[in-house]
PDB file of C-alpha atoms in Angstrom:
ATOM      1  CA  ILE E   1     -18.003  24.284   0.960  1.00  0.00           C
ATOM      2  CA  ARG E   2     -16.972  20.956  -0.537  1.00  0.00           C
ATOM      3  CA  ASP E   3     -17.943  17.599   0.965  1.00  0.00           C
ATOM      4  CA  ALA E   4     -18.444  18.799   4.549  1.00  0.00           C
ATOM      5  CA  ILE E   5     -19.712  15.807   6.527  1.00  0.00           C
ATOM      6  CA  MET E   6     -22.354  16.367   9.185  1.00  0.00           C
ATOM      7  CA  GLY E   7     -24.077  13.891  11.474  1.00  0.00           C
ATOM      8  CA  ILE E   8     -27.858  14.204  11.758  1.00  0.00           C
ATOM      9  CA  CYS E   9     -29.677  12.540  14.683  1.00  0.00           C
ATOM     10  CA  GLN E  10     -32.786  10.610  13.663  1.00  0.00           C
ATOM     11  CA  SER E  11     -35.998  10.857  15.664  1.00  0.00           C
ATOM     12  CA  GLY E  12     -36.033   7.102  16.356  1.00  0.00           C
ATOM     13  CA  GLY E  13     -32.382   7.059  17.387  1.00  0.00           C
ATOM     14  CA  GLY E  14     -29.375   6.428  15.249  1.00  0.00           C
ATOM     15  CA  MET E  15     -27.490   8.773  13.005  1.00  0.00           C
ATOM     16  CA  ARG E  16     -27.403   9.614   9.312  1.00  0.00           C
ATOM     17  CA  TRP E  17     -24.352  11.231   7.730  1.00  0.00           C
ATOM     18  CA  ILE E  18     -24.833  13.983   5.176  1.00  0.00           C
ATOM     19  CA  SER E  19     -22.314  15.460   2.737  1.00  0.00           C
ATOM     20  CA  ILE E  20     -22.925  19.167   2.172  1.00  0.00           C
ATOM     21  CA  ASN E  21     -21.730  21.029  -0.929  1.00  0.00           C
ATOM     22  CA  THR E  22     -22.408  24.681  -1.665  1.00  0.00           C
ATOM     23  CA  GLN E  23     -21.682  26.981  -4.580  1.00  0.00           C
ATOM     24  CA  VAL E  24     -22.030  30.758  -4.584  1.00  0.00           C
ATOM     25  CA  ILE E  25     -23.830  32.204  -7.612  1.00  0.00           C
ATOM     26  CA  LYS E  26     -22.573  35.650  -8.578  1.00  0.00           C
ATOM     27  CA  SER E  27     -24.403  38.388 -10.413  1.00  0.00           C
ATOM     28  CA  GLY E  28     -23.044  40.083 -13.531  1.00  0.00           C
ATOM     29  CA  THR E  29     -21.235  42.581 -11.285  1.00  0.00           C
ATOM     30  CA  GLY E  30     -19.467  39.814  -9.379  1.00  0.00           C
ATOM     31  CA  GLN E  31     -21.549  40.178  -6.221  1.00  0.00           C
ATOM     32  CA  ALA E  32     -22.881  37.058  -4.490  1.00  0.00           C
ATOM     33  CA  SER E  33     -26.552  36.819  -5.388  1.00  0.00           C
ATOM     34  CA  SER E  34     -27.472  33.362  -4.120  1.00  0.00           C
ATOM     35  CA  VAL E  35     -26.128  30.042  -2.919  1.00  0.00           C
ATOM     36  CA  VAL E  36     -26.926  26.602  -4.284  1.00  0.00           C
ATOM     37  CA  SER E  37     -26.556  23.785  -1.760  1.00  0.00           C
ATOM     38  CA  SER E  38     -26.785  20.032  -2.112  1.00  0.00           C
ATOM     39  CA  PHE E  39     -27.134  17.458   0.612  1.00  0.00           C
ATOM     40  CA  THR E  40     -26.215  13.820  -0.021  1.00  0.00           C
ATOM     41  CA  ASP E  41     -26.793  10.944   2.388  1.00  0.00           C
ATOM     42  CA  VAL E  42     -23.374   9.270   2.710  1.00  0.00           C
ATOM     43  CA  THR E  43     -24.215   6.988   5.643  1.00  0.00           C
ATOM     44  CA  ALA E  44     -23.713   3.769   3.658  1.00  0.00           C
ATOM     45  CA  ARG E  45     -20.421   5.038   2.156  1.00  0.00           C
ATOM     46  CA  ARG E  46     -19.178   6.122   5.604  1.00  0.00           C
ATOM     47  CA  ASP E  47     -20.120   2.762   7.154  1.00  0.00           C
ATOM     48  CA  GLN E  48     -18.364   0.944   4.311  1.00  0.00           C
ATOM     49  CA  MET E  49     -15.216   3.055   4.791  1.00  0.00           C
ATOM     50  CA  GLN E  50     -15.227   2.340   8.536  1.00  0.00           C
ATOM     51  CA  ARG E  51     -15.506  -1.422   7.900  1.00  0.00           C
ATOM     52  CA  LEU E  52     -12.672  -1.224   5.381  1.00  0.00           C
ATOM     53  CA  ASP E  53     -10.518   0.724   7.848  1.00  0.00           C
ATOM     54  CA  LEU E  54     -11.207  -1.852  10.577  1.00  0.00           C
ATOM     55  CA  THR E  55     -10.264  -4.669   8.176  1.00  0.00           C
ATOM     56  CA  ILE E  56      -7.027  -2.943   7.138  1.00  0.00           C
ATOM     57  CA  THR E  57      -6.092  -2.205  10.734  1.00  0.00           C
ATOM     58  CA  GLY E  58      -6.999  -5.708  11.932  1.00  0.00           C
ATOM     59  CA  ALA E  59      -4.967  -7.322   9.163  1.00  0.00           C
ATOM     60  CA  GLY E  60      -1.963  -5.094   9.820  1.00  0.00           C
ATOM     61  CA  LEU E  61      -1.808  -3.846   6.230  1.00  0.00           C
ATOM     62  CA  GLY E  62       0.395  -0.927   5.313  1.00  0.00           C
ATOM     63  CA  VAL E  63      -1.500   1.098   2.714  1.00  0.00           C
ATOM     64  CA  TRP E  64       0.045   3.240  -0.016  1.00  0.00           C
ATOM     65  CA  ASP E  65      -1.576   5.495  -2.610  1.00  0.00           C
ATOM     66  CA  LEU E  66       0.754   6.644  -5.416  1.00  0.00           C
ATOM     67  CA  ASN E  67       0.084   9.547  -7.787  1.00  0.00           C
ATOM     68  CA  LEU E  68       1.930   8.446 -10.934  1.00  0.00           C
ATOM     69  CA  PHE E  69       1.801  11.946 -12.436  1.00  0.00           C
ATOM     70  CA  THR E  70       3.288  13.908  -9.493  1.00  0.00           C
ATOM     71  CA  GLY E  71       5.210  11.136  -7.748  1.00  0.00           C
ATOM     72  CA  GLY E  72       3.446  11.959  -4.497  1.00  0.00           C
ATOM     73  CA  VAL E  73       2.509   9.053  -2.280  1.00  0.00           C
ATOM     74  CA  ARG E  74       0.360   8.727   0.826  1.00  0.00           C
ATOM     75  CA  PHE E  75       0.996   6.072   3.444  1.00  0.00           C
ATOM     76  CA  ASN E  76      -1.096   4.961   6.394  1.00  0.00           C
ATOM     77  CA  SER E  77       0.281   4.730   9.930  1.00  0.00           C
ATOM     78  CA  ILE E  78       0.614   0.923   9.689  1.00  0.00           C
ATOM     79  CA  PHE E  79       2.956   1.303   6.693  1.00  0.00           C
ATOM     80  CA  ALA E  80       5.134   3.567   8.843  1.00  0.00           C
ATOM     81  CA  ARG E  81       4.900   1.286  11.888  1.00  0.00           C
ATOM     82  CA  ILE E  82       5.979  -1.801   9.894  1.00  0.00           C
ATOM     83  CA  LEU E  83       9.265   0.013   9.236  1.00  0.00           C
ATOM     84  CA  GLY E  84       9.588   1.470  12.741  1.00  0.00           C
ATOM     85  CA  TYR E  85       8.717   5.051  11.752  1.00  0.00           C
ATOM     86  CA  SER E  86       5.973   7.425  12.760  1.00  0.00           C
ATOM     87  CA  LEU E  87       3.843   8.626   9.865  1.00  0.00           C
ATOM     88  CA  ASP E  88       5.256  12.158   9.949  1.00  0.00           C
ATOM     89  CA  GLU E  89       8.807  10.789   9.522  1.00  0.00           C
ATOM     90  CA  LEU E  90       8.020   9.406   6.055  1.00  0.00           C
ATOM     91  CA  ARG E  91       8.562  11.748   3.114  1.00  0.00           C
ATOM     92  CA  PRO E  92       5.469  11.463   0.884  1.00  0.00           C
ATOM     93  CA  THR E  93       7.359  10.884  -2.367  1.00  0.00           C
ATOM     94  CA  ARG E  94       7.955   7.972  -4.686  1.00  0.00           C
ATOM     95  CA  GLN E  95      11.702   8.714  -4.591  1.00  0.00           C
ATOM     96  CA  PHE E  96      11.789   8.297  -0.808  1.00  0.00           C
ATOM     97  CA  TRP E  97       9.880   5.019  -1.044  1.00  0.00           C
ATOM     98  CA  GLU E  98      12.217   3.694  -3.747  1.00  0.00           C
ATOM     99  CA  SER E  99      15.259   4.785  -1.713  1.00  0.00           C
ATOM    100  CA  LEU E 100      14.182   2.350   1.016  1.00  0.00           C
ATOM    101  CA  ILE E 101      14.230  -0.638  -1.370  1.00  0.00           C
ATOM    102  CA  HIS E 102      17.295  -2.890  -1.122  1.00  0.00           C
ATOM    103  CA  PRO E 103      19.655  -2.218  -4.076  1.00  0.00           C
ATOM    104  CA  GLU E 104      19.482  -5.892  -5.129  1.00  0.00           C
ATOM    105  CA  ASP E 105      15.652  -5.744  -5.223  1.00  0.00           C
ATOM    106  CA  ARG E 106      15.120  -2.397  -7.003  1.00  0.00           C
ATOM    107  CA  GLU E 107      15.292  -3.747 -10.541  1.00  0.00           C
ATOM    108  CA  LEU E 108      12.755  -6.498  -9.817  1.00  0.00           C
ATOM    109  CA  ALA E 109      10.392  -4.006  -8.129  1.00  0.00           C
ATOM    110  CA  ARG E 110      10.653  -1.612 -11.087  1.00  0.00           C
ATOM    111  CA  LYS E 111      10.175  -4.423 -13.621  1.00  0.00           C
ATOM    112  CA  GLN E 112       7.036  -5.712 -11.860  1.00  0.00           C
ATOM    113  CA  LEU E 113       5.661  -2.158 -11.720  1.00  0.00           C
ATOM    114  CA  GLU E 114       6.403  -1.597 -15.402  1.00  0.00           C
ATOM    115  CA  LEU E 115       4.637  -4.836 -16.379  1.00  0.00           C
ATOM    116  CA  HIS E 116       1.514  -3.713 -14.547  1.00  0.00           C
ATOM    117  CA  LEU E 117       1.599  -0.164 -15.932  1.00  0.00           C
ATOM    118  CA  LEU E 118       1.938  -1.555 -19.474  1.00  0.00           C
ATOM    119  CA  GLY E 119      -1.058  -3.831 -18.887  1.00  0.00           C
ATOM    120  CA  GLU E 120       1.000  -7.029 -19.080  1.00  0.00           C
ATOM    121  CA  SER E 121      -0.011  -8.108 -15.572  1.00  0.00           C
ATOM    122  CA  PRO E 122      -3.391  -7.548 -13.887  1.00  0.00           C
ATOM    123  CA  ASP E 123      -1.782  -6.219 -10.720  1.00  0.00           C
ATOM    124  CA  TYR E 124       1.519  -5.230  -9.169  1.00  0.00           C
ATOM    125  CA  ARG E 125       2.928  -7.880  -6.862  1.00  0.00           C
ATOM    126  CA  CYS E 126       6.499  -8.066  -5.640  1.00  0.00           C
ATOM    127  CA  GLU E 127       8.505  -9.259  -2.643  1.00  0.00           C
ATOM    128  CA  TYR E 128      11.409  -7.025  -1.704  1.00  0.00           C
ATOM    129  CA  ARG E 129      13.378  -5.732   1.243  1.00  0.00           C
ATOM    130  CA  LEU E 130      12.904  -2.265   2.701  1.00  0.00           C
ATOM    131  CA  LYS E 131      15.316  -0.558   5.074  1.00  0.00           C
ATOM    132  CA  ASN E 132      13.615   0.069   8.394  1.00  0.00           C
ATOM    133  CA  LYS E 133      14.363   2.957  10.756  1.00  0.00           C
ATOM    134  CA  GLN E 134      16.933   0.872  12.635  1.00  0.00           C
ATOM    135  CA  GLY E 135      18.831   0.269   9.375  1.00  0.00           C
ATOM    136  CA  PHE E 136      17.921  -3.408   8.982  1.00  0.00           C
ATOM    137  CA  TRP E 137      16.389  -4.951   5.859  1.00  0.00           C
ATOM    138  CA  GLN E 138      12.808  -6.096   6.246  1.00  0.00           C
ATOM    139  CA  TRP E 139      10.955  -8.334   3.786  1.00  0.00           C
ATOM    140  CA  ILE E 140       7.719  -6.875   2.407  1.00  0.00           C
ATOM    141  CA  LEU E 141       5.110  -8.185  -0.009  1.00  0.00           C
ATOM    142  CA  ALA E 142       3.825  -5.248  -2.066  1.00  0.00           C
ATOM    143  CA  SER E 143       0.540  -5.687  -3.871  1.00  0.00           C
ATOM    144  CA  GLY E 144      -1.452  -3.052  -5.738  1.00  0.00           C
ATOM    145  CA  ARG E 145      -3.102  -1.946  -8.946  1.00  0.00           C
ATOM    146  CA  ILE E 146      -4.038   1.040 -11.041  1.00  0.00           C
ATOM    147  CA  VAL E 147      -7.116   2.736  -9.589  1.00  0.00           C
ATOM    148  CA  GLU E 148      -7.382   5.792 -11.841  1.00  0.00           C
ATOM    149  CA  ARG E 149      -6.666   6.549 -15.515  1.00  0.00           C
ATOM    150  CA  ASP E 150      -6.881   9.670 -17.678  1.00  0.00           C
ATOM    151  CA  LEU E 151      -9.214  10.047 -20.657  1.00  0.00           C
ATOM    152  CA  GLU E 152      -6.661   8.366 -22.953  1.00  0.00           C
ATOM    153  CA  GLY E 153      -6.410   5.382 -20.596  1.00  0.00           C
ATOM    154  CA  GLN E 154      -2.989   6.270 -19.205  1.00  0.00           C
ATOM    155  CA  PRO E 155      -2.439   5.322 -15.540  1.00  0.00           C
ATOM    156  CA  LEU E 156      -2.721   8.239 -13.112  1.00  0.00           C
ATOM    157  CA  ARG E 157      -2.905   6.585  -9.723  1.00  0.00           C
ATOM    158  CA  MET E 158      -2.107   3.274  -8.038  1.00  0.00           C
ATOM    159  CA  ALA E 159      -3.011   2.018  -4.596  1.00  0.00           C
ATOM    160  CA  GLY E 160      -2.078  -1.068  -2.663  1.00  0.00           C
ATOM    161  CA  VAL E 161      -0.765  -2.636   0.485  1.00  0.00           C
ATOM    162  CA  HIS E 162       2.482  -3.706   2.071  1.00  0.00           C
ATOM    163  CA  ILE E 163       2.467  -6.864   4.137  1.00  0.00           C
ATOM    164  CA  ASP E 164       5.299  -7.657   6.533  1.00  0.00           C
ATOM    165  CA  ILE E 165       6.554 -11.118   5.469  1.00  0.00           C
ATOM    166  CA  ALA E 166       9.744 -11.160   7.569  1.00  0.00           C
ATOM    167  CA  ASN E 167       8.497 -14.132   9.622  1.00  0.00           C
ATOM    168  CA  ILE E 168       7.617 -16.086   6.476  1.00  0.00           C
ATOM    169  CA  LYS E 169      11.072 -15.432   4.999  1.00  0.00           C
ATOM    170  CA  GLU E 170      12.678 -16.537   8.273  1.00  0.00           C
ATOM    171  CA  MET E 171      10.678 -19.800   8.226  1.00  0.00           C
ATOM    172  CA  GLU E 172      11.643 -20.394   4.579  1.00  0.00           C
ATOM    173  CA  SER E 173      15.304 -19.914   5.495  1.00  0.00           C
ATOM    174  CA  ARG E 174      15.043 -22.346   8.411  1.00  0.00           C
ATOM    175  CA  LEU E 175      13.281 -24.883   6.194  1.00  0.00           C
ATOM    176  CA  ARG E 176      16.075 -24.652   3.591  1.00  0.00           C
ATOM    177  CA  GLU E 177      18.687 -25.122   6.330  1.00  0.00           C
ATOM    178  CA  SER E 178      16.801 -28.145   7.649  1.00  0.00           C
ATOM    179  CA  GLU E 179      16.519 -29.621   4.138  1.00  0.00           C
ATOM    180  CA  ASN E 180      20.256 -29.100   3.588  1.00  0.00           C
ATOM    181  CA  ARG E 181      21.076 -30.849   6.902  1.00  0.00           C
ATOM    182  CA  MET E 182      18.753 -33.746   6.051  1.00  0.00           C
ATOM    183  CA  ARG E 183      20.326 -34.042   2.586  1.00  0.00           C
ATOM    184  CA  LEU E 184      23.819 -34.077   4.131  1.00  0.00           C
ATOM    185  CA  ILE E 185      22.772 -36.757   6.663  1.00  0.00           C
ATOM    186  CA  PHE E 186      21.160 -38.826   3.896  1.00  0.00           C
ATOM    187  CA  ASP E 187      24.211 -38.498   1.611  1.00  0.00           C
ATOM    188  CA  THR E 188      26.547 -39.430   4.465  1.00  0.00           C
ATOM    189  CA  ALA E 189      24.406 -42.446   5.364  1.00  0.00           C
ATOM    190  CA  MET E 190      24.260 -43.583   1.700  1.00  0.00           C
ATOM    191  CA  ASP E 191      28.025 -43.213   1.363  1.00  0.00           C
ATOM    192  CA  ALA E 192      28.475 -45.362   4.490  1.00  0.00           C
ATOM    193  CA  ILE E 193      26.118 -48.055   3.151  1.00  0.00           C
ATOM    194  CA  VAL E 194      27.790 -48.119  -0.262  1.00  0.00           C
ATOM    195  CA  SER E 195      31.268 -48.289   1.253  1.00  0.00           C
TER     196      SER E 195
END
C-alpha cells in the first residue's frame, strides 16, 4: 500500500488525516514473513492542498503539469473549460497542446520555453492564442516554471497556469481603435486650423 489516505475521528471532534504505507518483508524462500507499516499525519498538507485548490478554482486558473522527459501533460478541468472542452476530450500530450497554439504564435511560445529551460529567464511567461473547441482563437497567458530536475540539474517537469485574457485583448483592441479615431480627429482639426 502506498500513500493510502484515511480519516481518523478525534475524541474531541474534528478529523486528522493519515497517510498509510506498508511494505511486505519476505523470507529467504520468498514467503511473506512480516509487514512494516508507517503512518504519517498529513492533515496540514491536505488542508493546504484544499486551500490551494479553492484558490485555483476561485481564480479560474487552468493548470498544466508537463513531464519534459515523456511529453505527457496533465490538465485540470478549468484548463479544458477555458477552451470549451471537457477534461476527457483533451489528449494528455505536449504535441496536442502545441497543436492548439496559433501558427503565428508557436515560435514565440517555443522561444520563451527554451529561454526558461536554459535558465535564461526565471519563469516561462507567454501570451498566445489557442484554438478552442468551436474553432475560434482564444488569447491565453501561460505562466509556469520548472518544478523538478534530475541529479545533473536537467529539467524534468514544469507546472503552471493558463489565464483567459480574451477580454483584456478585446479591451486593448478597442483602446487602439479609439486612439486611432482620436488621432484622425486631431489631425483633421489641425489641418483645418492650418489651412
